[in-house]
Amino acid sequence: MIPLLIAGVLVAALGAYWVLMSPYSQAFGNYPYRGDASERVVALTFDDGPNEPYTSQIVEYLNSRNIRATFFQVGHCVERSPETTARIDASGHVIGNHSLTHRFSTYLRPARFEREVQQTQEILRRTLGRTPALVRSPWLWRQPMMLRMLRGNLLQPVAGVFCHAFEVFQIDATKIARRAVAKTRPGTILIFHDGFDARGGDRSQTVRAVEITTEALLAQGYQFVTVDKLLRVPAYFES
Ligand SMILES: [Zn+2]
C-alpha cells in the first residue's frame, strides 16, 4: 500500500513537472521550444546574464564567427552592467526579458511576476532605447494566468531545450557540448547559461561549451538565427 502511494505521488509530481516546467509542454498555450524545421537552422539562447567576463567572452566568440544569438537577461544583472547589454545589442544580437530577480517565490503569484516583467522592460527600455517583445520565464515556469498575462501585454514567451541538465554545475565543457549537439535538430532553440540566477558566478565551462557546440553544428551545416527570425515574430515593440 505504502509503495503504491509513493509511486502515485511520484507520478503526480512528474506529471506536474511536465505540465509546468518541461520545455516540451504546451498544455497552457503556445510556449515554443522550437521553430520551423524545414531549414537547417538553430537559435542559440543565453539566460541569466549579463555576467562578466563570461557574457562578453561568448559575444566575442559569436561575433568572430558572424553568428547572432538571443540573450534573455535578468533585470538586476542588466542594472549591474548596462554597458554589456548595450554592447550585445550594438553587435546585432537580440535581448529578451528574463524577469527582474529570478527568484522562485516570485513566480507563484502571477501579479508579482507581471510586475517583475514590467520593471525589467523598463530597465531594458532605458538601456536599449527600445522595448523587447520576447520573454522567457525562469526555469521555463508556466501556468495559464502567466501565459495569459504575457499575451495580454503582447509579449511572446520563448522556451527552448536545455543544453545539458548539469550545465548549472559547470561540468566539463566537452560533456555539455556533446549533449547539446545530440539534442539539436533543425529548428531547435538551444539554452545555455552565461549567468546563474541573478548571482553570476564562474561560467567558463559554458563559454568553452558554446564554442565546441557551435563549431560542431557549423560542421554539420547548421546556420544560426535569432529567436525572432526563427519564430517569425518581432523582437521589439515598434516605438
Ligand atoms: Zn534563468
PDB file of N, CA and C and ligand atoms in Angstrom, residues 47-48 98 102 138-139 193, ligand 1:
ATOM      1  N   ASP A  47      20.791  32.564 -21.004  1.00  0.00           N
ATOM      2  CA  ASP A  47      19.956  33.037 -19.895  1.00  0.00           C
ATOM      3  C   ASP A  47      20.792  33.530 -18.728  1.00  0.00           C
ATOM      4  N   ASP A  48      20.177  34.409 -17.929  1.00  0.00           N
ATOM      5  CA  ASP A  48      20.658  34.808 -16.595  1.00  0.00           C
ATOM      6  C   ASP A  48      21.806  35.819 -16.610  1.00  0.00           C
ATOM      7  N   HIS A  98      14.063  38.265 -18.934  1.00  0.00           N
ATOM      8  CA  HIS A  98      14.116  37.020 -18.148  1.00  0.00           C
ATOM      9  C   HIS A  98      13.855  37.318 -16.669  1.00  0.00           C
ATOM     10  N   HIS A 102      14.785  36.686 -10.757  1.00  0.00           N
ATOM     11  CA  HIS A 102      14.998  35.261 -10.987  1.00  0.00           C
ATOM     12  C   HIS A 102      14.797  34.471  -9.694  1.00  0.00           C
ATOM     13  N   PRO A 138      11.904  32.299 -15.752  1.00  0.00           N
ATOM     14  CA  PRO A 138      12.914  31.455 -15.124  1.00  0.00           C
ATOM     15  C   PRO A 138      12.428  30.011 -15.014  1.00  0.00           C
ATOM     16  N   TRP A 139      13.318  29.088 -15.253  1.00  0.00           N
ATOM     17  CA  TRP A 139      13.033  27.638 -15.242  1.00  0.00           C
ATOM     18  C   TRP A 139      11.908  27.265 -16.195  1.00  0.00           C
ATOM     19  N   HIS A 193      23.599  28.987 -20.277  1.00  0.00           N
ATOM     20  CA  HIS A 193      23.538  29.980 -19.201  1.00  0.00           C
ATOM     21  C   HIS A 193      24.851  30.738 -19.103  1.00  0.00           C
TER      22      HIS A 193
HETATM   23 ZN    ZN B   1      17.164  31.593 -15.844  1.00  0.00          ZN
END
